[in-house]
Short mmCIF file of C-alpha atoms (C1' of nucleotides) in Angstrom, two decimals:
data_model
loop_
_atom_site.label_atom_id
_atom_site.label_comp_id
_atom_site.label_asym_id
_atom_site.label_seq_id
_atom_site.Cartn_x
_atom_site.Cartn_y
_atom_site.Cartn_z
CA UNK A 1 63.67 61.81 52.53
CA UNK A 2 61.38 58.85 52.23
CA UNK A 3 61.09 59.42 48.54
CA UNK A 4 64.86 59.60 48.27
CA UNK A 5 65.49 56.27 49.90
CA UNK A 6 62.75 54.72 47.82
CA UNK A 7 64.42 56.03 44.73
CA UNK A 8 67.76 54.67 45.96
CA UNK A 9 66.25 51.28 46.54
CA UNK A 10 64.81 51.25 43.07
CA UNK A 11 68.11 52.25 41.59
CA UNK A 12 69.92 49.60 43.58
CA UNK A 13 67.49 47.06 42.27
CA UNK A 14 68.31 48.19 38.77
CA UNK A 15 71.97 47.89 39.61
CA UNK A 16 71.62 44.17 40.21
CA UNK A 17 72.06 43.78 36.45
CA UNK A 18 75.13 46.02 36.88
CA UNK A 19 75.60 49.58 35.73
CA UNK A 20 76.02 48.84 32.05
CA UNK A 21 72.67 47.13 32.16
CA UNK A 22 71.13 50.54 32.41
CA UNK A 23 72.33 51.03 28.87
CA UNK A 24 70.87 47.77 27.66
CA UNK A 25 67.64 48.44 29.54
CA UNK A 26 67.35 51.82 27.84
CA UNK A 27 68.03 50.20 24.48
CA UNK A 28 65.20 47.77 25.05
CA UNK A 29 62.90 50.55 26.14
CA UNK A 30 63.73 52.61 23.06
CA UNK A 31 63.19 49.68 20.72
CA UNK A 32 59.92 48.81 22.40
CA UNK A 33 58.74 52.40 22.12
CA UNK A 34 59.74 52.41 18.46
CA UNK A 35 57.45 49.48 17.70
CA UNK A 36 54.67 50.97 19.79
CA UNK A 37 54.81 54.25 17.90
CA UNK A 38 54.87 52.52 14.54
CA UNK A 39 51.87 50.32 15.19
CA UNK A 40 49.97 52.86 17.27
CA UNK A 41 50.68 56.26 15.77
CA UNK A 42 52.11 55.51 12.35
CA UNK A 43 55.54 55.68 10.87
CA UNK A 44 55.52 59.43 10.35
CA UNK A 45 55.29 59.98 14.10
CA UNK A 46 58.48 58.04 14.67
CA UNK A 47 60.55 61.16 15.32
CA UNK A 48 63.39 61.18 17.79
CA UNK A 49 61.48 63.81 19.75
CA UNK A 50 58.36 61.65 20.05
CA UNK A 51 60.48 58.61 20.77
CA UNK A 52 62.20 60.45 23.61
CA UNK A 53 58.90 61.43 25.18
CA UNK A 54 57.75 57.80 25.09
CA UNK A 55 60.73 56.65 27.13
CA UNK A 56 60.67 59.80 29.30
CA UNK A 57 64.07 60.97 28.23
CA UNK A 58 65.43 64.00 26.48
CA UNK A 59 65.91 63.77 22.76
CA UNK A 60 69.66 63.90 23.13
CA UNK A 61 69.66 60.93 25.51
CA UNK A 62 68.39 58.72 22.69
CA UNK A 63 71.66 59.31 20.92
CA UNK A 64 73.62 58.07 23.91
CA UNK A 65 72.27 54.60 23.22
CA UNK A 66 71.93 54.58 19.45
CA UNK A 67 74.19 56.63 17.32
CA UNK A 68 71.45 57.23 14.77
CA UNK A 69 67.75 56.67 14.30
CA UNK A 70 68.55 54.16 11.60
CA UNK A 71 70.59 52.19 14.10
CA UNK A 72 67.49 51.63 16.21
CA UNK A 73 65.73 50.06 13.26
CA UNK A 74 68.70 47.90 12.34
CA UNK A 75 68.89 46.73 15.94
CA UNK A 76 65.22 45.72 15.89
CA UNK A 77 65.88 43.93 12.63
CA UNK A 78 68.63 42.01 14.34
CA UNK A 79 66.32 41.12 17.24
CA UNK A 80 63.73 39.70 14.85
CA UNK A 81 66.39 37.53 13.29
CA UNK A 82 67.37 36.20 16.69
CA UNK A 83 63.87 35.73 18.05
CA UNK A 84 61.79 34.69 15.08
CA UNK A 85 64.15 33.14 12.56
CA UNK A 86 66.09 30.99 15.01
CA UNK A 87 62.89 29.66 16.54
CA UNK A 88 61.43 28.82 13.14
CA UNK A 89 64.64 27.04 12.22
CA UNK A 90 64.52 24.99 15.39
CA UNK A 91 60.93 23.97 14.74
CA UNK A 92 61.69 23.05 11.13
CA UNK A 93 64.59 20.87 12.18
CA UNK A 94 62.71 18.92 14.84
CA UNK A 95 62.25 15.19 14.48
CA UNK A 96 58.48 15.29 14.99
CA UNK A 97 56.07 14.32 12.18
CA UNK A 98 55.95 16.92 9.37
CA UNK A 99 52.24 17.61 9.92
CA UNK A 100 52.90 18.44 13.55
CA UNK A 101 55.94 20.53 12.66
CA UNK A 102 53.97 22.39 10.02
CA UNK A 103 51.27 23.37 12.45
CA UNK A 104 53.77 24.39 15.10
CA UNK A 105 55.69 26.41 12.52
CA UNK A 106 52.64 28.29 11.31
CA UNK A 107 51.31 28.90 14.80
CA UNK A 108 54.62 30.21 16.07
CA UNK A 109 55.18 32.41 13.05
CA UNK A 110 51.72 33.97 13.16
CA UNK A 111 51.76 34.33 16.93
CA UNK A 112 55.09 36.12 16.87
CA UNK A 113 53.87 38.62 14.31
CA UNK A 114 50.68 39.08 16.27
CA UNK A 115 52.56 39.82 19.49
CA UNK A 116 55.09 41.99 17.68
CA UNK A 117 52.66 43.78 15.46
CA UNK A 118 54.92 46.71 14.66
CA UNK A 119 57.64 44.44 13.31
CA UNK A 120 56.06 43.59 9.96
CA UNK A 121 55.04 47.18 9.36
CA UNK A 122 58.51 48.33 10.29
CA UNK A 123 60.33 45.93 7.99
CA UNK A 124 58.19 46.64 4.96
CA UNK A 125 57.65 50.32 5.44
CA UNK A 126 61.27 50.98 6.21
CA UNK A 127 62.43 49.12 3.10
CA UNK A 128 59.89 50.94 0.92
CA UNK A 129 60.62 54.23 2.64
CA UNK A 130 64.36 54.20 2.32
CA UNK A 131 64.70 52.05 -0.81
CA UNK A 132 68.08 51.21 0.66
CA UNK A 133 69.92 48.28 -0.88
CA UNK A 134 71.33 46.94 2.36
CA UNK A 135 67.88 46.92 3.93
CA UNK A 136 66.36 45.25 0.90
CA UNK A 137 69.09 42.64 0.91
CA UNK A 138 68.46 41.87 4.57
CA UNK A 139 64.71 41.72 4.05
CA UNK A 140 65.24 39.37 1.13
CA UNK A 141 67.46 37.11 3.19
CA UNK A 142 64.82 37.18 5.88
CA UNK A 143 62.11 35.87 3.53
CA UNK A 144 64.44 33.45 1.87
CA UNK A 145 65.30 31.84 5.19
CA UNK A 146 61.67 31.49 6.23
CA UNK A 147 60.92 29.87 2.89
CA UNK A 148 63.87 27.54 3.36
CA UNK A 149 62.73 26.45 6.82
CA UNK A 150 59.16 26.02 5.66
CA UNK A 151 60.38 24.16 2.59
CA UNK A 152 62.37 21.75 4.73
CA UNK A 153 59.22 20.59 6.46
CA UNK A 154 57.48 20.11 3.13
CA UNK A 155 60.46 18.20 1.76
CA UNK A 156 60.48 15.90 4.76
CA UNK A 157 56.77 15.23 4.36
CA UNK A 158 57.23 14.40 0.69
CA UNK A 159 60.17 12.12 1.46
CA UNK A 160 58.03 10.25 3.95
CA UNK A 161 55.33 9.83 1.31
CA UNK A 162 52.83 11.84 3.33
CA UNK A 163 52.55 14.68 0.86
CA UNK A 164 52.28 14.90 -2.87
CA UNK A 165 55.66 14.74 -4.60
CA UNK A 166 54.63 16.57 -7.76
CA UNK A 167 54.09 19.89 -6.01
CA UNK A 168 56.64 22.67 -6.34
CA UNK A 169 58.04 23.20 -2.87
CA UNK A 170 59.27 26.63 -3.88
CA UNK A 171 55.85 27.80 -5.04
CA UNK A 172 54.13 26.51 -1.91
CA UNK A 173 56.71 28.33 0.14
CA UNK A 174 55.95 31.52 -1.76
CA UNK A 175 52.26 30.97 -1.21
CA UNK A 176 52.94 30.40 2.47
CA UNK A 177 54.85 33.66 2.83
CA UNK A 178 51.68 35.52 1.94
CA UNK A 179 49.80 34.09 4.92
CA UNK A 180 51.46 35.94 7.80
CA UNK A 181 51.48 39.10 5.72
CA UNK A 182 47.79 38.80 5.00
CA UNK A 183 47.18 38.22 8.67
CA UNK A 184 49.04 41.38 9.55
CA UNK A 185 47.02 43.37 7.06
CA UNK A 186 43.70 42.04 8.31
CA UNK A 187 44.80 42.47 11.91
CA UNK A 188 45.59 46.13 11.32
CA UNK A 189 42.71 46.99 9.06
CA UNK A 190 39.93 45.16 10.88
CA UNK A 191 41.23 44.52 14.43
CA UNK A 192 37.71 44.32 15.85
CA UNK A 193 36.73 41.43 13.58
CA UNK A 194 39.98 39.54 13.15
CA UNK A 195 40.29 36.29 15.08
CA UNK A 196 43.82 35.01 15.43
CA UNK A 197 42.97 31.46 16.45
CA UNK A 198 40.42 31.01 13.70
CA UNK A 199 42.82 32.40 11.12
CA UNK A 200 45.56 30.01 12.22
CA UNK A 201 43.38 26.91 12.10
CA UNK A 202 41.76 27.73 8.79
CA UNK A 203 45.04 28.44 7.06
CA UNK A 204 46.63 25.30 8.44
CA UNK A 205 43.66 23.36 7.11
CA UNK A 206 44.03 24.87 3.66
CA UNK A 207 47.75 24.23 3.43
CA UNK A 208 47.30 20.67 4.68
CA UNK A 209 44.64 20.03 2.06
CA UNK A 210 46.84 21.50 -0.62
CA UNK A 211 49.70 19.21 0.32
CA UNK A 212 47.78 15.95 0.28
CA UNK A 213 45.62 17.04 -2.59
CA UNK A 214 47.25 15.37 -5.60
CA UNK A 215 47.53 12.05 -3.81
CA UNK A 216 44.10 11.18 -5.04
CA UNK B 1 22.38 78.35 -34.70
CA UNK B 2 25.79 78.63 -36.28
CA UNK B 3 27.25 80.33 -33.22
CA UNK B 4 25.79 77.68 -31.00
CA UNK B 5 27.33 74.81 -32.92
CA UNK B 6 30.62 76.69 -33.09
CA UNK B 7 30.56 77.06 -29.35
CA UNK B 8 29.78 73.43 -28.96
CA UNK B 9 32.73 72.50 -31.12
CA UNK B 10 34.98 74.73 -29.13
CA UNK B 11 33.84 73.25 -25.90
CA UNK B 12 34.40 69.78 -27.20
CA UNK B 13 37.87 70.75 -28.28
CA UNK B 14 38.48 72.25 -24.87
CA UNK B 15 37.54 69.08 -23.19
CA UNK B 16 39.76 66.87 -25.30
CA UNK B 17 42.76 68.92 -26.27
CA UNK B 18 43.16 72.50 -25.19
CA UNK B 19 43.48 74.56 -22.03
CA UNK B 20 41.68 72.48 -19.47
CA UNK B 21 43.40 69.44 -20.84
CA UNK B 22 46.65 70.98 -19.74
CA UNK B 23 45.44 70.65 -16.19
CA UNK B 24 44.43 67.01 -16.54
CA UNK B 25 47.63 66.23 -18.42
CA UNK B 26 49.67 67.77 -15.62
CA UNK B 27 47.73 65.80 -13.08
CA UNK B 28 48.53 62.59 -14.91
CA UNK B 29 52.18 63.56 -15.16
CA UNK B 30 52.37 64.34 -11.47
CA UNK B 31 50.71 61.07 -10.48
CA UNK B 32 52.96 59.12 -12.82
CA UNK B 33 56.03 60.80 -11.37
CA UNK B 34 54.78 60.04 -7.86
CA UNK B 35 54.68 56.31 -8.58
CA UNK B 36 58.05 56.47 -10.33
CA UNK B 37 59.68 58.13 -7.35
CA UNK B 38 58.14 55.68 -4.90
CA UNK B 39 59.24 52.56 -6.75
CA UNK B 40 62.53 53.97 -7.97
CA UNK B 41 63.85 56.21 -5.22
CA UNK B 42 61.81 55.25 -2.19
CA UNK B 43 59.06 56.91 -0.26
CA UNK B 44 61.29 59.31 1.60
CA UNK B 45 62.30 60.99 -1.66
CA UNK B 46 58.69 61.81 -2.45
CA UNK B 47 59.06 65.48 -1.58
CA UNK B 48 57.16 68.13 -3.45
CA UNK B 49 60.51 69.55 -4.53
CA UNK B 50 61.68 66.28 -6.04
CA UNK B 51 58.26 65.71 -7.55
CA UNK B 52 58.39 69.11 -9.22
CA UNK B 53 61.78 68.40 -10.75
CA UNK B 54 60.47 65.13 -12.19
CA UNK B 55 57.70 66.91 -14.08
CA UNK B 56 59.95 69.88 -14.88
CA UNK B 57 57.86 72.39 -13.02
CA UNK B 58 58.40 74.68 -10.09
CA UNK B 59 57.39 73.39 -6.69
CA UNK B 60 54.56 75.89 -6.47
CA UNK B 61 53.06 74.67 -9.75
CA UNK B 62 52.36 71.29 -8.15
CA UNK B 63 49.91 73.03 -5.85
CA UNK B 64 48.03 74.49 -8.81
CA UNK B 65 46.91 70.96 -9.66
CA UNK B 66 46.66 69.31 -6.25
CA UNK B 67 45.85 71.30 -3.19
CA UNK B 68 48.05 69.10 -1.03
CA UNK B 69 50.54 66.30 -1.34
CA UNK B 70 48.05 63.99 0.30
CA UNK B 71 45.58 64.81 -2.46
CA UNK B 72 47.94 63.33 -5.03
CA UNK B 73 47.97 60.06 -3.16
CA UNK B 74 44.20 60.01 -2.73
CA UNK B 75 43.82 60.66 -6.44
CA UNK B 76 46.06 57.72 -7.28
CA UNK B 77 44.03 55.63 -4.89
CA UNK B 78 40.92 56.63 -6.80
CA UNK B 79 42.57 55.68 -10.10
CA UNK B 80 43.41 52.23 -8.81
CA UNK B 81 39.81 51.72 -7.82
CA UNK B 82 38.67 52.68 -11.29
CA UNK B 83 41.29 50.74 -13.21
CA UNK B 84 41.90 47.61 -11.16
CA UNK B 85 38.76 47.02 -9.10
CA UNK B 86 36.27 47.63 -11.89
CA UNK B 87 38.17 45.31 -14.23
CA UNK B 88 38.32 42.57 -11.62
CA UNK B 89 34.62 42.94 -11.00
CA UNK B 90 33.88 42.61 -14.72
CA UNK B 91 35.97 39.47 -14.96
CA UNK B 92 34.32 37.96 -11.90
CA UNK B 93 30.85 38.58 -13.31
CA UNK B 94 31.51 37.07 -16.72
CA UNK B 95 29.52 34.04 -17.85
CA UNK B 96 32.59 31.99 -18.78
CA UNK B 97 33.52 28.79 -16.89
CA UNK B 98 34.82 29.49 -13.34
CA UNK B 99 38.21 27.92 -14.08
CA UNK B 100 38.68 30.26 -17.02
CA UNK B 101 37.48 33.25 -15.03
CA UNK B 102 39.79 32.36 -12.15
CA UNK B 103 42.83 32.29 -14.38
CA UNK B 104 41.86 35.53 -16.10
CA UNK B 105 41.24 37.15 -12.72
CA UNK B 106 44.60 36.15 -11.31
CA UNK B 107 46.49 37.07 -14.46
CA UNK B 108 44.88 40.48 -14.69
CA UNK B 109 45.40 41.22 -11.03
CA UNK B 110 49.04 40.25 -11.02
CA UNK B 111 49.75 41.92 -14.35
CA UNK B 112 48.23 45.17 -13.16
CA UNK B 113 50.37 45.22 -10.04
CA UNK B 114 53.40 44.33 -12.11
CA UNK B 115 52.82 47.20 -14.54
CA UNK B 116 51.95 49.60 -11.73
CA UNK B 117 54.64 48.54 -9.33
CA UNK B 118 54.57 51.68 -7.23
CA UNK B 119 50.86 51.23 -6.46
CA UNK B 120 51.14 48.43 -3.92
CA UNK B 121 54.05 50.07 -2.17
CA UNK B 122 52.17 53.35 -2.10
CA UNK B 123 48.97 51.91 -0.65
CA UNK B 124 50.68 49.96 2.10
CA UNK B 125 53.41 52.37 2.98
CA UNK B 126 51.10 55.35 3.02
CA UNK B 127 48.62 53.58 5.30
CA UNK B 128 51.42 52.49 7.64
CA UNK B 129 53.11 55.87 7.41
CA UNK B 130 50.13 58.02 8.19
CA UNK B 131 48.11 55.55 10.29
CA UNK B 132 45.16 57.59 9.08
CA UNK B 133 41.72 56.11 9.64
CA UNK B 134 40.25 57.25 6.33
CA UNK B 135 43.13 55.71 4.45
CA UNK B 136 42.87 52.48 6.41
CA UNK B 137 39.16 52.35 5.78
CA UNK B 138 39.68 52.79 2.06
CA UNK B 139 42.42 50.19 1.99
CA UNK B 140 40.19 47.79 3.86
CA UNK B 141 37.35 48.35 1.42
CA UNK B 142 39.83 47.78 -1.38
CA UNK B 143 40.82 44.33 -0.06
CA UNK B 144 37.29 43.45 0.87
CA UNK B 145 36.08 44.07 -2.68
CA UNK B 146 38.84 42.00 -4.24
CA UNK B 147 38.00 39.17 -1.88
CA UNK B 148 34.32 39.52 -2.78
CA UNK B 149 35.00 39.35 -6.52
CA UNK B 150 37.38 36.42 -6.10
CA UNK B 151 34.86 34.74 -3.80
CA UNK B 152 32.12 35.08 -6.41
CA UNK B 153 34.11 32.99 -8.87
CA UNK B 154 34.73 30.34 -6.22
CA UNK B 155 31.05 30.29 -5.27
CA UNK B 156 30.04 29.84 -8.88
CA UNK B 157 32.46 26.96 -9.27
CA UNK B 158 31.12 25.28 -6.15
CA UNK B 159 27.54 25.80 -7.31
CA UNK B 160 28.41 24.11 -10.59
CA UNK B 161 29.88 21.17 -8.70
CA UNK B 162 33.33 21.80 -10.12
CA UNK B 163 34.95 22.71 -6.83
CA UNK B 164 34.80 21.31 -3.34
CA UNK B 165 31.83 22.60 -1.38
CA UNK B 166 33.34 22.06 2.08
CA UNK B 167 36.02 24.71 1.65
CA UNK B 168 35.69 28.09 3.36
CA UNK B 169 35.37 30.59 0.54
CA UNK B 170 36.40 33.37 2.90
CA UNK B 171 39.61 31.67 3.95
CA UNK B 172 40.58 30.88 0.37
CA UNK B 173 39.95 34.50 -0.50
CA UNK B 174 42.25 35.56 2.34
CA UNK B 175 44.86 33.11 1.13
CA UNK B 176 44.48 34.50 -2.37
CA UNK B 177 45.02 38.09 -1.23
CA UNK B 178 48.52 37.12 -0.15
CA UNK B 179 49.52 36.07 -3.66
CA UNK B 180 49.72 39.45 -5.39
CA UNK B 181 51.36 40.89 -2.30
CA UNK B 182 53.98 38.15 -2.24
CA UNK B 183 54.57 38.76 -5.92
CA UNK B 184 55.16 42.42 -5.28
CA UNK B 185 57.63 41.64 -2.55
CA UNK B 186 59.58 39.16 -4.63
CA UNK B 187 59.47 41.48 -7.62
CA UNK B 188 61.00 44.28 -5.61
CA UNK B 189 63.48 42.28 -3.60
CA UNK B 190 64.77 39.98 -6.33
CA UNK B 191 63.84 41.66 -9.64
CA UNK B 192 66.65 39.91 -11.51
CA UNK B 193 65.34 36.45 -10.65
CA UNK B 194 61.60 36.96 -10.50
CA UNK B 195 59.62 35.58 -13.46
CA UNK B 196 56.13 36.97 -13.75
CA UNK B 197 54.76 34.33 -16.14
CA UNK B 198 56.12 31.46 -14.13
CA UNK B 199 54.75 32.93 -10.93
CA UNK B 200 51.29 33.34 -12.44
CA UNK B 201 51.08 29.81 -13.81
CA UNK B 202 52.40 28.15 -10.66
CA UNK B 203 50.06 30.03 -8.36
CA UNK B 204 47.08 29.30 -10.59
CA UNK B 205 48.02 25.64 -10.50
CA UNK B 206 48.20 25.62 -6.71
CA UNK B 207 44.87 27.38 -6.24
CA UNK B 208 43.23 25.07 -8.77
CA UNK B 209 44.55 22.04 -6.95
CA UNK B 210 43.38 23.43 -3.67
CA UNK B 211 39.88 23.92 -5.00
CA UNK B 212 39.37 20.44 -6.40
CA UNK B 213 41.35 18.83 -3.59
CA UNK B 214 38.66 17.62 -1.23
CA UNK B 215 36.63 16.07 -4.05
CA UNK B 216 38.60 12.88 -3.60
"C1'" DT C 1 88.47 60.68 48.97
"C1'" DA C 2 89.70 61.16 44.13
"C1'" DT C 3 88.90 59.76 39.48
"C1'" DC C 4 86.71 57.92 35.50
"C1'" DT C 5 82.91 56.36 32.91
"C1'" DT C 6 78.19 56.36 31.91
"C1'" DT C 7 73.97 58.65 31.56
"C1'" DG C 8 71.52 62.56 31.35
"C1'" DC C 9 69.68 67.35 29.84
"C1'" DA C 10 69.02 72.15 27.75
"C1'" DA C 11 69.83 74.51 24.05
"C1'" DG C 12 71.34 74.64 20.22
"C1'" DT C 13 72.68 73.30 14.71
"C1'" DG C 14 71.73 73.51 9.59
"C1'" DA C 15 68.89 71.14 6.46
"C1'" DT C 16 64.56 70.00 4.72
"C1'" DT C 17 59.64 69.85 4.80
"C1'" DA C 18 54.84 71.07 2.81
"C1'" DC C 19 52.79 74.87 1.53
"C1'" DT C 20 51.94 80.22 0.50
"C1'" DT C 21 52.36 84.64 -1.51
"C1'" DA C 22 52.71 88.04 -4.93
"C1'" DC C 23 53.29 88.49 -9.34
"C1'" DT C 24 53.77 87.21 -14.52
"C1'" DT C 25 52.37 85.21 -18.82
"C1'" DA C 26 49.92 82.36 -22.23
"C1'" DT C 27 45.60 81.41 -24.08
"C1'" DA C 28 40.89 81.41 -25.23
"C1'" DA C 29 36.35 83.49 -24.84
"C1'" DA C 30 33.59 87.82 -25.45
"C1'" DT D 1 40.99 93.87 -29.24
"C1'" DT D 2 39.87 93.42 -24.64
"C1'" DT D 3 39.31 90.65 -20.77
"C1'" DA D 4 39.20 86.65 -17.79
"C1'" DT D 5 41.21 82.70 -16.34
"C1'" DA D 6 44.31 78.98 -15.87
"C1'" DA D 7 49.19 77.89 -15.50
"C1'" DG D 8 53.41 79.21 -14.24
"C1'" DT D 9 57.42 81.11 -11.24
"C1'" DA D 10 60.73 82.98 -7.50
"C1'" DA D 11 61.10 83.71 -3.08
"C1'" DG D 12 59.47 83.27 0.73
"C1'" DT D 13 57.03 80.95 5.38
"C1'" DA D 14 56.98 78.47 9.96
"C1'" DA D 15 57.55 74.01 11.48
"C1'" DT D 16 59.95 69.98 12.02
"C1'" DC D 17 63.69 66.93 11.24
"C1'" DA D 18 67.90 64.13 12.91
"C1'" DC D 19 71.60 65.10 15.29
"C1'" DT D 20 75.40 67.90 18.21
"C1'" DT D 21 77.44 70.46 21.87
"C1'" DG D 22 78.79 71.73 26.48
"C1'" DC D 23 78.09 70.76 30.79
"C1'" DA D 24 76.32 68.32 35.13
"C1'" DA D 25 75.85 64.58 38.04
"C1'" DA D 26 75.35 59.81 39.45
"C1'" DG D 27 77.89 55.38 40.18
"C1'" DA D 28 81.56 52.40 40.08
"C1'" DT D 29 86.41 51.84 40.81
"C1'" DA D 30 90.86 52.97 42.71
#
DNA sequence: TATCTTTGCAAGTGATTACTTACTTATAAA
DNA sequence: TTTATAAGTAAGTAATCACTTGCAAAGATA
């Protein structure tokens, strides 16, 4: 009896976000479990059965919230766009000095990927796994946007005469793209050694040096 | 004496052309098909059935030459070590000027990954897919060695007073690692736009500038 | 109270997976 | 020529896959 009322209370608490919320809560749980499995157990263990056990549901219940396994991945993809891309855009479009923006941009980018470790693995592995054109197109747009936002900061710095105007913004942006990816690789391959803060600072230093370099 | 030399000749023929060669030829065919499937059809189509059809054999025949599917991948991994890593090491240990070595190093590295497109995808996807410790360890060693070889060139340049001695060789090596990976991504996502030669030259220019940068 | 929607589960579905088995055939050594 | 071995196949195997179905029950609404 006591247990029952406790359970009721808990359920009523959940209700505060209203009935349908249960669906959205489940969706979040499933997506979270997806990333956990990918970064913790590997992509091949991302079966609907294993996923179900992670969220303490039956396998069939998964399909109440996502109509296919692929839909889960696409939904995560959409989340990354909302969370990461929009934030990077905001930082890039700030009115602060380019150097400050650059550092904030890099720190945010790297921190996000650190906190959401499974995301990078998911995006790349899924695209390579499926070789699906829609996925590749989305992934391409994803990188293109990051390069655009990063490039905006560089452009602004050049316009202000802070950074060297002879550099190819596009190439630096491409070089930049490699940084978070490298971090993710090192973080996964040598987690015991990898230092996030050190990595951030060192890379910011290198990019800064590269930008002012040809001023000499 | 005559019989002995005859036998020797036969054995030499065996090694190069006949019988046993069939096995090694098949192995090469199977590994080639593996990379073709991965870069052309995606990782999920790398089934032993599909693999068999690519080399025009029955599925069972595959297992005459590799005792498991995983063995094929490990064998490819071994090939990459022999082909790419040893070449990069040779270039790094040459007695030519560091600038020249650096360019040769980068060009060779990028060209290899361009010609063997499936390799990068295979290494990363497989490690993320399986989340296997042995694979991760090998992949880590793989990156570590490339960074070591690259770092040797940088060290030599610094020792000769050509490049800035205050730079962190380790961080530049990490930054460098991202370049071939970025290339592979761009090559796969936007193959119609991507220009290999342009990419190589531009990245070499950036790294060169970075190295001399702090001399000012 | 009656009804409707959402959420859940148990028990399936056919398809596909890596790999095996039992047997055949080509080839090269003895 | 005989014999041994490597290379091949057809037809399996059990396991797992993503996903479906039929039904139950909780919760909100009326």
